[in-house]
XYZ file of C-alpha atoms in Angstrom:
144
model
C 0.000 0.000 0.000
C 2.939 2.329 0.596
C 4.099 2.137 -3.014
C 0.543 2.749 -4.236
C 0.385 5.827 -2.009
C 3.650 7.105 -3.480
C 2.398 6.688 -7.030
C -0.862 8.436 -6.170
C 1.075 11.320 -4.624
C 3.084 11.856 -7.815
C -0.040 11.574 -9.963
C -1.924 14.054 -7.786
C 0.900 16.589 -8.027
C 0.021 16.784 -11.728
C -3.697 16.019 -11.486
C -4.316 19.060 -9.301
C -3.826 21.199 -12.418
C -7.066 19.675 -13.746
C -9.031 20.409 -10.581
C -12.331 22.085 -11.506
C -12.164 25.832 -10.999
C -14.497 27.903 -8.845
C -17.448 29.320 -10.720
C -16.999 26.868 -13.580
C -14.003 28.727 -15.020
C -12.211 26.993 -17.870
C -9.049 25.098 -16.923
C -6.155 26.739 -18.804
C -4.982 24.786 -21.846
C -1.366 24.927 -20.628
C -2.414 23.098 -17.447
C -4.185 20.367 -19.430
C -1.108 20.047 -21.664
C 1.105 19.607 -18.593
C -1.123 16.821 -17.270
C -1.262 15.271 -20.745
C 2.557 15.256 -21.048
C 2.850 13.619 -17.620
C 0.474 10.805 -18.548
C 2.141 10.385 -21.931
C 5.424 9.765 -20.070
C 4.087 7.505 -17.322
C 1.173 5.681 -18.973
C 2.118 5.510 -22.649
C 5.890 5.817 -23.121
C 7.182 4.158 -19.944
C 6.793 0.595 -21.250
C 7.331 -1.857 -19.551
C 7.504 0.167 -16.308
C 3.955 1.448 -16.862
C 2.809 -2.079 -16.003
C 4.557 -2.005 -12.617
C 1.619 -0.393 -10.827
C -0.631 -3.288 -11.906
C 1.953 -5.747 -10.568
C 2.099 -3.871 -7.244
C -1.707 -3.828 -7.019
C -1.772 -7.577 -7.625
C 0.984 -8.109 -5.038
C -0.947 -6.024 -2.497
C -4.051 -8.112 -3.165
C -2.014 -11.314 -2.855
C -0.537 -10.097 0.430
C -3.983 -9.470 1.871
C -5.191 -12.877 0.702
C -2.071 -14.312 2.349
C -3.049 -12.600 5.606
C -6.395 -14.365 5.437
C -4.933 -17.741 4.540
C -2.063 -17.706 7.040
C -4.027 -15.854 9.741
C -1.180 -13.395 10.326
C -3.447 -10.590 11.522
C -6.639 -10.311 13.560
C -9.396 -11.814 11.406
C -11.224 -8.564 10.658
C -8.161 -6.675 9.352
C -7.589 -8.496 6.045
C -11.301 -8.467 5.222
C -11.550 -4.719 5.803
C -8.323 -4.372 3.803
C -9.941 -6.224 0.905
C -12.984 -3.961 1.116
C -10.654 -0.965 0.898
C -8.445 -2.315 -1.894
C -10.890 -3.838 -4.365
C -12.835 -0.686 -5.377
C -9.659 1.276 -6.274
C -8.355 -1.742 -8.209
C -11.539 -1.909 -10.230
C -11.654 1.864 -10.746
C -8.015 1.947 -11.871
C -8.433 -0.938 -14.288
C -11.767 0.068 -15.755
C -11.550 3.850 -15.792
C -8.477 5.659 -14.446
C -5.703 3.881 -16.355
C -7.647 3.784 -19.657
C -8.355 7.514 -19.241
C -4.658 8.158 -18.540
C -3.632 6.266 -21.672
C -6.176 8.122 -23.792
C -5.190 11.495 -22.318
C -1.504 10.707 -22.794
C -2.085 9.825 -26.435
C -3.005 13.460 -27.131
C -5.371 12.482 -29.912
C -8.456 14.239 -28.543
C -9.635 17.833 -28.686
C -9.132 20.178 -25.716
C -12.628 19.642 -24.301
C -12.174 15.857 -24.233
C -8.654 16.107 -22.793
C -10.014 18.437 -20.091
C -12.783 15.969 -19.257
C -10.297 13.072 -19.095
C -7.842 15.003 -16.907
C -10.639 16.106 -14.558
C -11.949 12.522 -14.320
C -8.473 11.238 -13.443
C -8.150 13.963 -10.794
C -11.543 13.022 -9.321
C -10.655 9.314 -9.228
C -7.294 9.920 -7.603
C -8.756 12.414 -5.116
C -11.030 9.701 -3.751
C -8.644 6.771 -4.098
C -5.895 8.522 -2.135
C -8.063 8.546 1.005
C -8.887 4.875 0.571
C -5.231 3.894 0.109
C -4.176 6.001 3.128
C -6.804 4.136 5.160
C -5.534 0.804 3.843
C -1.954 1.760 4.619
C -2.910 2.808 8.145
C -4.783 -0.439 8.678
C -1.833 -2.499 7.467
C 0.579 -0.586 9.713
C -1.783 -1.229 12.618
C -1.946 -4.936 11.691
C 1.846 -5.135 11.775
C 1.882 -3.698 15.294
C -0.609 -6.115 16.902
């Protein structure tokens, strides 16, 4: 969960440029271009390293399943951990990563790129709280 948090932190440092503006003001094109360049580097051009996050997500899931199987933590902790981990995994696989690839491709008009960047920001803004909770729970599990 710690690695996932680190990746989210770096993503959010760029995503914040696509945060919706007060009063519905247009997000500046230069900000969308900055976010687009970031996702082109990390989601499109970084092959095979762009697959590492999926491997880490799978390893985190496997670790939690291992906690259940080997009973290495109080029984409720791995089940709550699964409840915290699975929704972000699904969101990342179904929506966030495909949006990042599409945004990074740069093939869409400004309005579509703005929508994609804002959707990625929204996803990450929610997921970061879930992953922080998961990380805290796993740290707690290691201490009991």
